[in-house]
Amino acid sequence: MNADAVLSTPVAVVIVAIFSVFWVALGWWLGRANRSLEDYMLAGRHVGLGLATATAMATWVTSNTTMTAPQLAYQLGIWGMVGYSLGAVGLLLFAPLAKRIRELMPHGYTSGDFIRVRYGRFAWRVFLLISLFYALGWLVSLAMAGGLLVEALSGIPYAWGMTVIVVTCTLYTVFGGLRAVIGTDFVQTLIILAGLALLAGLVIVEVGFEPVHRQLAEERPGLLNLLLPASLMFLFNNLLFGVGEIFHSNVWWSRAFAFGEGVGFRAYLLAGLMWLPVPIVAGFIALAAPALGVNVPSPDMVAPLVAGHLMGEAGAILVFIVVFAALASSLDSLLAATSDLLLNDIYRGHLRPDAGEAELRRAAAWIIIALGALAWALAMPRLGTLAALLHLTGAFVASTIWPIVFGLRWGRGSGAGAASAMILGTVCGLVAYNVIGFYVAALVSAAVSLVVTTVTFQLSRKRFMFSELAATRATGP
Amino acid sequence: MLVTGMLALVAGPAQALELRVVDDGHTAGYVTLAWENDGDVELQQRDGNGAWRTVYRGADSATTLSGLDDGEFAWRARPAVAGNVTTNTPWGKALNVEIAHHPLQRALGFFAVGAVMFVILLACIALPWRVSGQPAAGGQP
């Protein structure tokens, strides 16, 4: 599809090979310290501030940040770019929640643990369906992004690039568990930050703000329009989407459990502040496309195309490495956290309640492999664009915000109420996605869920004892 | 979305390029067009005054146009040799797309709903948390 590949195939193959071997070796090396299931799943529950901040930031800088944020800037203009950066609010607001979660559930393993104890088994199963659908959607979008990146920059077929990236991340996550994920995230954070800073600097020096603005004003004035209707609708939609993603996903809950005592609050706060400018930088690169005369065959490829056009092979290599790091840092986190959810809430919670630690340890590795294989199989047909796939999941995750926030704060509420809020919110969000557009799916879902949660909390006579959460592991699923 | 085809010129059917919409953002002001061709193509857009202008020439098989205002747009394409020299091959069918943004009132309504939820969320999180382990009776959402 793209005739603008700027990275020669041999160079791309060498980069992929070097980084793949490096990540797998690092994951294996870090994983040697694992002694127990808790080490494997939660890195021993004593991750320090530096690693904690790096892993939170790197996980949230996904290939979607580096590829979908520019896509939204290219399609929805200034507000698309700013709206995407509001995804940082999710990290910032999760900081106090992480503290609260760690205090309430010092022995917890997953977000599913909270929902099960707080709301009962039916709401737990609804939550698991939502969470697993989201995790799979995110996994597939990451795998697709890997394939698209490799193809856009080097011309290597989509299927090959996607396969190598999925296999690499699956391997080192299997070898090292969460400890490997967090360790590699630290290195990947350094690469991402250094690479983006360099890219942004080069774009400003080489193109400048004025020519970009002038070309947009002449050719695509709608992108500069601060009252562009779809962009206005998108702004809080994306904020709530990000909040829904972080508040419900086990990627963030497992880190709240894994971070040392008192670390979670500061780590999430710092990570949010560090993440905030990343989509702005990535979006600005996309807005430079018209000024540079770069054709954009598929909007999710706009950032690598612009960087490659602007900086030639060196720029293409830089983008390639940055996005590869961003991709790996999220894919590994998602594999680890989703396998934890499947292991703890499905395998142990539903299928094998009496499984011992050795069996669970083996099952964890097989679940990661199965997840990687499933993501690969679903990404292979290359259905839809990254944004379309990603925002479909917004209708699901935004419905979980209020049951989680209200459930952590107040003792009222019932399982039926929480389940209704999640189901009705999701259904209405999906209707909005299809009838109005992807940019309102999370917004509508969250609004419906808020109304249902508020009403059911008001009507509920039940009083939940938060002390029940402290004994989560003693009781077991 | 209103998509209609019209015959712009009398064309040889074997060489005519057909455009199609692969990403429809007609309510948000963007559209991705695609076509099938082995070599270079020239793509033109009809402006409001009825004049055609070239918006892409090259070997890609798709392009994304964004920042479009309300109105009816038309695009047409034909094969072209490399460089700036076009062949005499005829234009394919023009593809008409009506761009119709959401009404601003509706957009501001969604914006307001989002803003209200954000304020509620902030309040829920910023207020002091109940001490861990304390009975939760009497809580109000």
Coordinates of C-alpha atoms in Angstrom, one line a residue:
Chain A
M1 CA 0.0 0.0 0.0
N2 CA 2.8 2.4 0.9
A3 CA 5.4 3.4 -1.6
D4 CA 7.3 5.6 0.8
A5 CA 9.3 3.1 2.7
V6 CA 12.5 4.7 3.7
L7 CA 14.3 2.1 5.7
S8 CA 16.1 -0.5 3.7
T9 CA 15.0 -4.1 4.4
P10 CA 18.4 -5.4 5.6
V11 CA 18.7 -2.5 8.1
A12 CA 15.2 -3.2 9.4
V13 CA 15.9 -6.9 9.8
V14 CA 19.1 -6.2 11.7
I15 CA 17.4 -3.8 14.1
V16 CA 14.6 -6.2 14.7
A17 CA 17.0 -9.0 15.3
I18 CA 19.3 -7.1 17.7
F19 CA 16.4 -5.7 19.8
S20 CA 14.5 -9.0 19.8
V21 CA 17.5 -10.9 21.1
F22 CA 18.3 -8.1 23.6
W23 CA 14.8 -8.0 25.1
V24 CA 14.5 -11.8 25.3
A25 CA 18.0 -12.1 26.9
L26 CA 17.2 -9.3 29.4
G27 CA 13.9 -10.8 30.3
W28 CA 15.5 -14.2 30.9
W29 CA 18.3 -12.6 33.0
L30 CA 15.8 -10.6 35.1
G31 CA 13.6 -13.6 35.5
R32 CA 16.3 -15.7 37.3
A33 CA 15.4 -13.9 40.5
N34 CA 11.9 -15.3 40.6
R35 CA 11.5 -17.8 43.4
S36 CA 7.7 -18.0 43.8
L37 CA 4.4 -17.4 42.0
E38 CA 4.2 -14.1 43.8
D39 CA 7.6 -13.1 42.4
Y40 CA 6.5 -14.2 38.9
M41 CA 3.1 -12.4 39.0
L42 CA 3.9 -9.3 41.2
A43 CA 7.7 -9.0 41.2
G44 CA 7.8 -9.7 44.9
R45 CA 5.5 -6.7 45.8
H46 CA 8.4 -4.3 46.5
V47 CA 9.2 -2.5 43.3
G48 CA 10.9 0.9 44.1
L49 CA 9.9 4.4 42.8
G50 CA 12.3 4.6 39.9
L51 CA 11.3 1.3 38.3
A52 CA 7.7 1.9 39.3
T53 CA 7.5 5.3 37.5
A54 CA 9.3 3.9 34.5
T55 CA 7.1 0.9 34.0
A56 CA 3.9 3.0 34.5
M57 CA 5.0 5.6 32.0
A58 CA 6.4 3.1 29.4
T59 CA 3.3 0.9 29.6
W60 CA 1.1 3.9 28.9
V61 CA 3.3 5.1 26.0
T62 CA 2.1 2.5 23.7
S63 CA 2.4 2.1 20.0
N64 CA -1.1 3.7 20.1
T65 CA 0.4 6.8 21.6
T66 CA 3.1 7.0 19.0
M67 CA 0.9 6.0 16.0
T68 CA -2.8 6.6 17.0
A69 CA -2.1 10.0 18.5
P70 CA -0.7 11.3 15.3
Q71 CA -3.5 9.7 13.4
L72 CA -6.1 11.6 15.5
A73 CA -4.2 14.8 15.0
Y74 CA -4.2 14.2 11.3
Q75 CA -7.9 13.4 11.3
L76 CA -9.3 15.7 14.1
G77 CA -6.7 18.4 14.2
I78 CA -5.5 20.3 17.3
W79 CA -8.2 18.9 19.6
G80 CA -7.5 15.4 18.5
M81 CA -3.9 15.9 19.6
V82 CA -4.8 17.6 22.9
G83 CA -7.6 15.2 23.5
Y84 CA -5.2 12.2 23.2
S85 CA -2.8 13.8 25.7
L86 CA -5.7 13.9 28.2
G87 CA -5.1 10.2 28.5
A88 CA -2.6 11.3 31.2
V89 CA -5.5 12.2 33.5
G90 CA -6.1 8.4 33.9
L91 CA -2.6 7.9 35.3
L92 CA -2.8 11.1 37.5
L93 CA -6.2 10.1 39.0
F94 CA -5.2 6.5 39.5
A95 CA -2.4 7.7 41.9
P96 CA -4.7 8.1 44.9
L97 CA -6.6 5.0 43.9
A98 CA -3.4 2.9 43.8
K99 CA -2.7 4.0 47.4
R100 CA -6.2 3.1 48.4
I101 CA -6.1 -0.3 46.6
R102 CA -2.8 -1.2 48.2
E103 CA -4.1 -0.3 51.7
L104 CA -7.4 -2.2 51.3
M105 CA -6.0 -5.2 49.6
P106 CA -2.4 -5.8 50.7
H107 CA -2.5 -9.4 49.5
G108 CA -4.6 -8.9 46.3
Y109 CA -3.5 -10.1 42.9
T110 CA -5.9 -8.7 40.3
S111 CA -8.6 -6.2 39.7
G112 CA -11.0 -9.1 39.5
D113 CA -10.3 -9.9 43.2
F114 CA -11.8 -6.5 44.1
I115 CA -14.9 -6.8 42.0
R116 CA -15.5 -10.4 43.2
V117 CA -15.3 -9.5 46.9
R118 CA -17.0 -6.1 46.6
Y119 CA -19.8 -7.0 44.3
G120 CA -20.1 -10.8 44.1
R121 CA -19.8 -13.4 41.4
F122 CA -22.2 -12.2 38.7
A123 CA -20.7 -8.7 38.6
W124 CA -17.3 -10.3 38.7
R125 CA -18.1 -12.3 35.6
V126 CA -19.5 -9.3 33.7
F127 CA -16.3 -7.4 34.7
L128 CA -14.1 -10.3 33.5
L129 CA -15.8 -10.3 30.1
I130 CA -15.3 -6.6 29.7
S131 CA -11.7 -6.7 30.9
L132 CA -10.7 -9.6 28.8
F133 CA -12.3 -8.2 25.7
Y134 CA -10.5 -4.9 26.2
A135 CA -7.2 -6.7 26.9
L136 CA -7.6 -8.7 23.7
G137 CA -8.5 -5.6 21.7
W138 CA -5.5 -3.8 23.0
L139 CA -3.2 -6.8 22.4
V140 CA -4.4 -7.0 18.8
S141 CA -4.0 -3.3 18.2
L142 CA -0.5 -3.5 19.5
A143 CA 0.3 -6.5 17.3
M144 CA -1.2 -4.7 14.3
A145 CA 0.8 -1.6 15.1
G146 CA 4.0 -3.6 15.1
G147 CA 3.2 -5.0 11.7
L148 CA 2.2 -1.6 10.3
L149 CA 5.3 0.1 11.6
V150 CA 7.7 -2.4 10.1
E151 CA 5.8 -2.3 6.8
A152 CA 5.5 1.5 6.7
L153 CA 9.2 2.0 7.3
S154 CA 10.9 -0.9 5.7
G155 CA 8.5 -2.5 3.3
I156 CA 8.8 -5.8 5.2
P157 CA 5.4 -7.5 4.8
Y158 CA 3.0 -6.8 7.6
A159 CA 2.6 -10.4 8.6
W160 CA 6.4 -10.9 9.2
G161 CA 6.9 -7.8 11.3
M162 CA 3.9 -8.4 13.4
T163 CA 4.9 -12.0 14.0
V164 CA 8.4 -11.2 15.1
I165 CA 7.3 -8.6 17.6
V166 CA 4.6 -10.7 19.2
V167 CA 6.9 -13.7 19.5
T168 CA 9.7 -11.6 21.1
C169 CA 7.4 -10.1 23.7
T170 CA 5.8 -13.4 24.5
L171 CA 9.1 -15.1 25.0
Y172 CA 10.6 -12.6 27.4
T173 CA 7.4 -12.3 29.4
V174 CA 7.2 -16.1 29.7
F175 CA 10.9 -16.2 30.9
G176 CA 10.8 -13.4 33.4
G177 CA 7.2 -12.6 34.4
L178 CA 6.4 -9.2 35.8
R179 CA 10.0 -8.7 37.0
A180 CA 11.2 -9.0 33.4
V181 CA 8.4 -6.7 32.2
I182 CA 9.3 -4.0 34.7
G183 CA 13.0 -4.3 34.1
T184 CA 12.7 -4.0 30.3
D185 CA 10.2 -1.2 30.7
F186 CA 12.9 0.8 32.4
V187 CA 15.3 0.5 29.5
Q188 CA 12.5 1.1 27.1
T189 CA 11.4 4.3 28.9
L190 CA 14.9 5.7 28.5
I191 CA 14.8 4.9 24.7
I192 CA 11.3 6.4 24.2
L193 CA 12.0 9.7 26.0
A194 CA 15.4 10.2 24.4
G195 CA 14.1 9.3 21.0
L196 CA 11.0 11.5 21.2
A197 CA 12.9 14.5 22.5
L198 CA 15.4 14.2 19.6
L199 CA 12.6 13.8 17.0
A200 CA 10.6 16.7 18.3
G201 CA 13.7 18.9 18.3
L202 CA 14.5 17.9 14.7
V203 CA 11.0 18.6 13.5
I204 CA 11.0 22.0 15.0
V205 CA 14.4 22.9 13.6
E206 CA 13.8 21.4 10.2
V207 CA 10.2 22.5 9.5
G208 CA 9.2 25.0 12.2
F209 CA 5.9 26.0 13.6
E210 CA 5.0 28.7 11.1
P211 CA 5.2 26.7 7.9
V212 CA 3.2 23.9 9.4
H213 CA 0.5 26.4 10.5
R214 CA 0.5 28.2 7.2
Q215 CA 0.1 25.0 5.2
L216 CA -2.7 23.8 7.4
A217 CA -4.5 27.1 7.3
E218 CA -4.4 27.0 3.5
E219 CA -5.0 23.4 2.8
R220 CA -6.8 21.9 5.8
P221 CA -8.2 24.7 7.9
G222 CA -10.6 22.4 9.7
L223 CA -7.7 20.9 11.6
L224 CA -7.0 24.2 13.2
N225 CA -10.7 24.8 14.1
L226 CA -11.1 24.8 17.8
L227 CA -14.8 24.4 17.4
L228 CA -14.6 21.3 15.1
P229 CA -17.6 19.4 16.3
A230 CA -16.2 15.9 16.2
S231 CA -13.1 17.1 18.0
L232 CA -15.1 18.7 20.8
M233 CA -17.0 15.5 21.3
F234 CA -13.8 13.5 21.3
L235 CA -12.0 15.6 24.0
F236 CA -13.7 14.2 27.1
N237 CA -14.4 11.0 25.4
N238 CA -10.8 10.3 25.3
L239 CA -10.2 11.4 28.8
L240 CA -12.9 9.0 30.1
F241 CA -11.6 6.3 27.8
G242 CA -8.2 6.6 29.3
V243 CA -9.6 6.7 32.8
G244 CA -11.7 3.6 32.1
E245 CA -8.7 1.8 30.7
I246 CA -6.5 2.4 33.7
F247 CA -9.1 2.2 36.5
H248 CA -10.3 -1.3 35.4
S249 CA -7.4 -2.9 33.8
N250 CA -5.3 -5.4 35.7
V251 CA -2.2 -3.9 34.0
W252 CA -2.5 -1.0 36.5
W253 CA -4.0 -2.9 39.4
S254 CA -1.2 -5.6 39.3
R255 CA 1.3 -2.7 39.5
A256 CA -0.5 -1.2 42.4
F257 CA 0.0 -4.6 44.2
A258 CA 3.5 -4.9 43.0
F259 CA 4.9 -1.5 43.9
G260 CA 6.4 -1.2 47.4
E261 CA 4.3 0.4 50.2
G262 CA 3.9 4.1 49.6
V263 CA 5.3 4.0 46.1
G264 CA 2.2 3.7 44.0
F265 CA 0.9 7.2 44.6
R266 CA 4.1 9.0 43.6
A267 CA 4.9 6.6 40.8
Y268 CA 1.5 7.1 39.0
L269 CA 1.6 10.9 39.6
L270 CA 5.1 11.2 38.1
A271 CA 4.3 8.8 35.2
G272 CA 1.2 10.9 34.3
L273 CA 3.2 14.1 34.3
M274 CA 5.9 12.6 32.1
W275 CA 3.4 11.1 29.7
L276 CA 1.3 14.3 29.2
P277 CA 3.5 15.9 26.5
V278 CA 4.2 12.7 24.5
P279 CA 1.0 12.7 22.3
I280 CA 1.5 16.5 21.7
V281 CA 4.9 15.8 20.3
A282 CA 3.7 12.8 18.3
G283 CA 0.7 14.8 17.0
F284 CA 2.8 17.8 15.9
I285 CA 4.8 15.4 13.8
A286 CA 1.6 14.4 12.0
L287 CA 0.5 17.9 11.4
A288 CA 3.7 18.6 9.6
A289 CA 2.7 16.1 6.8
P290 CA 0.9 18.6 4.6
A291 CA 3.7 21.1 4.8
L292 CA 6.1 18.3 3.8
G293 CA 3.9 17.1 1.0
V294 CA 3.8 13.6 2.5
N295 CA 1.0 11.4 1.2
V296 CA -0.8 9.4 4.0
P297 CA -2.3 6.2 2.6
S298 CA -3.4 5.0 6.0
P299 CA -3.7 7.6 8.8
D300 CA -2.2 5.4 11.4
M301 CA 1.1 5.4 9.5
V302 CA 1.4 9.2 9.4
A303 CA 4.1 9.6 12.1
P304 CA 6.6 7.1 10.7
L305 CA 6.0 8.4 7.2
V306 CA 6.7 12.0 8.2
A307 CA 9.8 11.1 10.3
G308 CA 11.2 8.9 7.5
H309 CA 10.5 11.6 4.9
L310 CA 12.1 14.3 7.0
M311 CA 15.1 12.6 8.3
G312 CA 15.8 9.9 5.8
E313 CA 17.1 6.6 6.9
A314 CA 18.5 7.9 10.3
G315 CA 15.2 9.3 11.2
A316 CA 13.4 6.1 10.1
I317 CA 15.8 4.0 12.3
L318 CA 15.2 6.3 15.3
V319 CA 11.4 6.1 14.9
F320 CA 11.6 2.4 14.4
I321 CA 13.6 1.9 17.6
V322 CA 11.3 4.2 19.6
V323 CA 8.1 2.7 18.5
F324 CA 9.5 -0.8 18.8
A325 CA 10.4 0.0 22.5
A326 CA 7.0 1.6 23.1
L327 CA 5.3 -1.4 21.5
A328 CA 7.3 -4.0 23.5
S329 CA 6.8 -2.1 26.8
S330 CA 3.0 -2.3 26.4
L331 CA 2.7 -5.7 24.8
D332 CA 4.7 -7.3 27.6
S333 CA 2.7 -5.6 30.3
L334 CA -0.5 -6.6 28.8
L335 CA 0.5 -10.2 28.3
A336 CA 1.7 -10.4 32.0
A337 CA -1.3 -8.6 33.5
T338 CA -3.9 -10.4 31.4
S339 CA -2.3 -13.8 32.1
D340 CA -2.5 -12.9 35.8
L341 CA -6.2 -12.2 35.4
L342 CA -6.8 -15.4 33.5
L343 CA -4.8 -17.4 35.9
N344 CA -6.2 -16.0 39.1
D345 CA -9.8 -15.3 38.1
I346 CA -10.5 -17.9 35.4
Y347 CA -8.1 -20.9 35.9
R348 CA -8.0 -20.7 39.7
G349 CA -11.3 -18.9 40.2
H350 CA -13.4 -21.1 38.0
L351 CA -11.6 -24.2 36.8
R352 CA -9.0 -25.4 39.4
P353 CA -9.6 -23.8 42.8
D354 CA -7.3 -26.3 44.5
A355 CA -4.4 -25.9 42.2
G356 CA -1.0 -25.7 43.9
E357 CA 1.7 -23.1 43.3
A358 CA 3.8 -25.3 41.0
E359 CA 0.7 -26.0 38.8
L360 CA -0.2 -22.3 38.8
R361 CA 3.4 -21.3 37.8
R362 CA 3.3 -23.7 34.8
A363 CA -0.2 -22.5 33.9
A364 CA 0.9 -18.9 34.0
A365 CA 3.6 -19.6 31.3
W366 CA 1.2 -21.5 29.1
I367 CA -1.5 -18.8 29.4
I368 CA 1.0 -16.1 28.3
I369 CA 1.9 -18.3 25.3
A370 CA -1.7 -18.9 24.4
L371 CA -2.5 -15.2 24.7
G372 CA 0.4 -14.3 22.4
A373 CA -0.8 -16.9 19.9
L374 CA -4.4 -15.6 20.0
A375 CA -3.3 -12.0 19.5
W376 CA -1.2 -13.0 16.6
A377 CA -4.0 -15.0 15.0
L378 CA -6.5 -12.1 15.4
A379 CA -4.0 -9.4 14.1
M380 CA -3.1 -11.4 11.0
P381 CA -6.2 -10.4 8.9
R382 CA -5.4 -6.7 9.6
L383 CA -9.0 -5.7 10.1
G384 CA -9.8 -2.0 10.4
T385 CA -7.5 0.8 11.5
L386 CA -5.8 1.0 14.9
A387 CA -8.1 3.8 16.1
A388 CA -11.3 2.0 15.1
L389 CA -10.2 -1.1 17.0
L390 CA -9.0 0.8 20.0
H391 CA -12.0 3.1 20.3
L392 CA -14.5 0.2 20.1
T393 CA -13.1 -1.0 23.4
G394 CA -13.8 2.4 24.9
A395 CA -17.5 1.6 25.0
F396 CA -16.6 -1.4 27.3
V397 CA -14.1 0.0 29.7
A398 CA -15.7 3.4 30.4
S399 CA -18.7 1.5 31.9
T400 CA -16.5 0.2 34.7
I401 CA -15.3 3.6 36.0
W402 CA -18.1 4.4 38.4
P403 CA -18.6 0.9 39.9
I404 CA -14.9 0.9 40.7
V405 CA -14.7 4.5 42.0
F406 CA -18.0 4.3 44.0
G407 CA -17.1 0.8 45.2
L408 CA -13.8 1.9 46.5
R409 CA -15.3 5.0 48.3
W410 CA -18.7 4.1 49.6
G411 CA -20.1 1.0 51.3
R412 CA -23.4 1.0 49.5
G413 CA -24.2 -0.6 46.2
S414 CA -25.0 -4.1 45.0
G415 CA -23.6 -6.6 42.6
A416 CA -26.8 -6.3 40.5
G417 CA -26.4 -2.6 40.4
A418 CA -22.7 -2.7 39.4
A419 CA -23.4 -5.3 36.7
S420 CA -26.3 -3.3 35.3
A421 CA -24.2 -0.2 35.1
M422 CA -21.5 -2.1 33.2
I423 CA -23.9 -3.9 30.9
L424 CA -26.1 -0.9 30.1
G425 CA -23.1 1.5 29.8
T426 CA -21.4 -0.9 27.3
V427 CA -24.5 -1.4 25.2
C428 CA -25.3 2.3 25.0
G429 CA -21.7 3.1 24.2
L430 CA -21.7 0.6 21.4
V431 CA -24.9 2.1 20.0
A432 CA -23.3 5.5 20.1
Y433 CA -20.1 4.1 18.4
N434 CA -22.2 2.9 15.5
V435 CA -24.8 5.7 15.3
I436 CA -22.7 8.8 16.0
G437 CA -19.0 7.9 15.8
F438 CA -16.0 6.4 17.7
Y439 CA -15.4 9.7 19.4
V440 CA -18.4 9.4 21.7
A441 CA -18.4 5.7 22.6
A442 CA -16.6 6.0 25.9
L443 CA -18.5 9.2 26.8
V444 CA -21.9 7.7 26.4
S445 CA -20.9 4.5 28.1
A446 CA -19.6 6.4 31.1
A447 CA -22.6 8.7 31.3
V448 CA -25.1 5.8 31.3
S449 CA -23.0 3.9 33.8
L450 CA -22.8 7.0 36.1
V451 CA -26.6 7.3 36.2
V452 CA -27.2 3.6 36.8
T453 CA -24.5 3.4 39.5
T454 CA -25.7 6.5 41.3
V455 CA -29.3 5.3 41.3
T456 CA -28.5 1.8 42.5
F457 CA -26.1 3.1 45.2
Q458 CA -28.9 5.4 46.5
L459 CA -31.4 2.6 46.5
S460 CA -29.1 0.0 48.1
R461 CA -29.5 -0.8 51.7
K462 CA -26.5 -3.1 51.8
R463 CA -23.4 -2.0 53.7
F464 CA -20.1 -3.4 52.6
M465 CA -17.3 -3.9 55.2
F466 CA -14.0 -2.8 53.5
S467 CA -12.2 -5.0 55.9
E468 CA -13.4 -8.0 53.9
L469 CA -11.0 -6.9 51.1
A470 CA -8.0 -7.3 53.3
A471 CA -8.5 -11.0 53.5
T472 CA -8.9 -11.5 49.8
R473 CA -6.2 -14.1 49.4
A474 CA -7.0 -15.9 52.7
T475 CA -10.5 -16.6 51.3
G476 CA -9.5 -17.2 47.7
P477 CA -11.7 -17.3 44.7
Chain B
M1 CA -23.0 9.8 3.8
L2 CA -24.0 10.4 0.2
V3 CA -21.7 8.6 -2.2
T4 CA -22.7 8.7 -5.8
G5 CA -20.8 7.9 -8.9
M6 CA -21.0 9.9 -12.1
L7 CA -19.3 9.6 -15.4
A8 CA -17.0 12.5 -15.8
L9 CA -15.6 11.7 -19.2
V10 CA -16.2 9.0 -21.7
A11 CA -13.7 6.5 -20.6
G12 CA -12.3 3.2 -21.8
P13 CA -13.6 0.8 -19.1
A14 CA -10.4 -1.3 -19.0
Q15 CA -8.2 1.6 -17.8
A16 CA -10.6 3.6 -15.7
L17 CA -9.6 3.9 -12.1
E18 CA -12.4 3.4 -9.5
L19 CA -12.2 5.2 -6.2
R20 CA -13.7 3.9 -3.0
V21 CA -14.0 5.1 0.6
V22 CA -12.1 2.9 3.0
D23 CA -12.3 5.1 6.1
D24 CA -15.5 7.2 6.3
G25 CA -15.2 10.2 8.6
H26 CA -17.8 12.4 6.7
T27 CA -19.2 13.7 10.0
A28 CA -15.7 14.6 11.2
G29 CA -14.3 16.1 8.1
Y30 CA -11.9 13.4 6.9
V31 CA -12.1 10.5 4.4
T32 CA -9.6 7.9 3.2
L33 CA -9.8 7.1 -0.5
A34 CA -8.3 4.0 -2.1
W35 CA -7.9 2.6 -5.6
E36 CA -6.3 -0.3 -7.5
N37 CA -3.4 0.5 -9.8
D38 CA 0.0 -0.9 -10.5
G39 CA 1.8 2.3 -11.4
D40 CA 1.5 6.1 -10.6
V41 CA -1.9 7.7 -10.4
E42 CA -3.1 11.3 -10.4
L43 CA -5.9 12.2 -8.0
Q44 CA -7.9 15.4 -8.4
Q45 CA -10.4 17.1 -6.1
R46 CA -13.2 19.3 -7.3
D47 CA -13.3 22.6 -5.3
G48 CA -16.4 24.6 -4.5
N49 CA -16.0 26.7 -7.7
G50 CA -16.2 23.5 -9.8
A51 CA -12.6 23.5 -10.8
W52 CA -10.5 20.4 -10.5
R53 CA -7.1 20.5 -8.9
T54 CA -4.5 17.7 -8.4
V55 CA -4.2 16.7 -4.7
Y56 CA -1.9 13.6 -5.2
R57 CA 0.3 12.1 -7.8
G58 CA 2.4 9.0 -7.0
A59 CA 2.5 5.3 -6.6
D60 CA 0.5 4.9 -3.4
S61 CA -2.9 3.2 -3.6
A62 CA -4.7 5.4 -1.0
T63 CA -4.7 8.8 0.5
T64 CA -6.3 10.5 3.6
L65 CA -7.9 13.9 3.2
S66 CA -8.8 15.7 6.4
G67 CA -9.8 19.1 7.7
L68 CA -12.7 19.2 5.1
D69 CA -15.5 21.7 5.7
D70 CA -19.2 21.0 5.2
G71 CA -20.1 20.5 1.5
E72 CA -20.1 18.1 -1.4
F73 CA -16.7 17.0 -2.5
A74 CA -15.8 15.1 -5.6
W75 CA -12.6 13.2 -6.5
R76 CA -11.4 11.4 -9.6
A77 CA -8.3 9.5 -10.6
R78 CA -6.4 8.2 -13.6
P79 CA -3.2 6.3 -14.3
A80 CA -0.2 8.5 -14.8
V81 CA 3.4 7.9 -15.7
A82 CA 6.1 8.6 -13.1
G83 CA 7.0 12.3 -12.6
N84 CA 4.8 15.1 -13.4
V85 CA 3.8 14.1 -16.9
T86 CA 0.3 12.6 -17.1
T87 CA -0.8 10.3 -19.8
N88 CA -3.9 10.7 -21.9
T89 CA -5.7 8.0 -20.2
P90 CA -9.3 9.0 -19.3
W91 CA -10.4 9.9 -15.8
G92 CA -12.3 7.2 -13.8
K93 CA -15.7 7.8 -12.3
A94 CA -15.9 10.7 -10.0
L95 CA -16.7 9.8 -6.4
N96 CA -18.9 12.3 -4.6
V97 CA -18.9 12.5 -0.8
E98 CA -21.0 14.8 1.2
I99 CA -19.1 16.1 4.3
A100 CA -21.7 17.0 7.0
H101 CA -20.2 17.8 10.4
H102 CA -22.2 17.3 13.5
P103 CA -24.2 20.4 14.6
L104 CA -22.1 22.5 17.0
Q105 CA -24.9 22.4 19.5
R106 CA -24.8 18.6 19.7
A107 CA -21.0 18.7 20.0
L108 CA -21.2 21.2 22.8
G109 CA -23.8 19.0 24.5
F110 CA -21.5 16.1 24.5
F111 CA -18.6 18.3 25.7
A112 CA -20.7 19.5 28.6
V113 CA -21.7 16.0 29.6
G114 CA -18.1 15.0 29.6
A115 CA -17.1 18.1 31.6
V116 CA -19.7 17.4 34.3
M117 CA -18.5 13.7 34.6
F118 CA -15.0 14.9 34.9
V119 CA -15.8 17.2 37.8
I120 CA -17.8 14.5 39.5
L121 CA -14.8 12.1 39.1
L122 CA -12.4 14.7 40.5
A123 CA -14.6 15.2 43.5
C124 CA -14.9 11.5 44.1
I125 CA -11.2 11.0 44.1
A126 CA -10.1 14.3 45.7
L127 CA -12.4 14.0 48.8
P128 CA -10.7 12.3 51.8
W129 CA -10.9 8.5 51.7
R130 CA -12.5 6.5 54.4
V131 CA -10.0 4.9 56.7
S132 CA -9.2 1.3 55.7
G133 CA -11.1 -1.3 57.7
Q134 CA -13.7 1.1 59.1
P135 CA -17.3 -0.1 58.7
A136 CA -18.8 1.5 55.6
A137 CA -22.2 2.2 56.9
G138 CA -23.8 5.5 56.1
G139 CA -21.8 6.2 52.9
Q140 CA -23.6 8.2 50.2
P141 CA -22.7 8.2 46.6

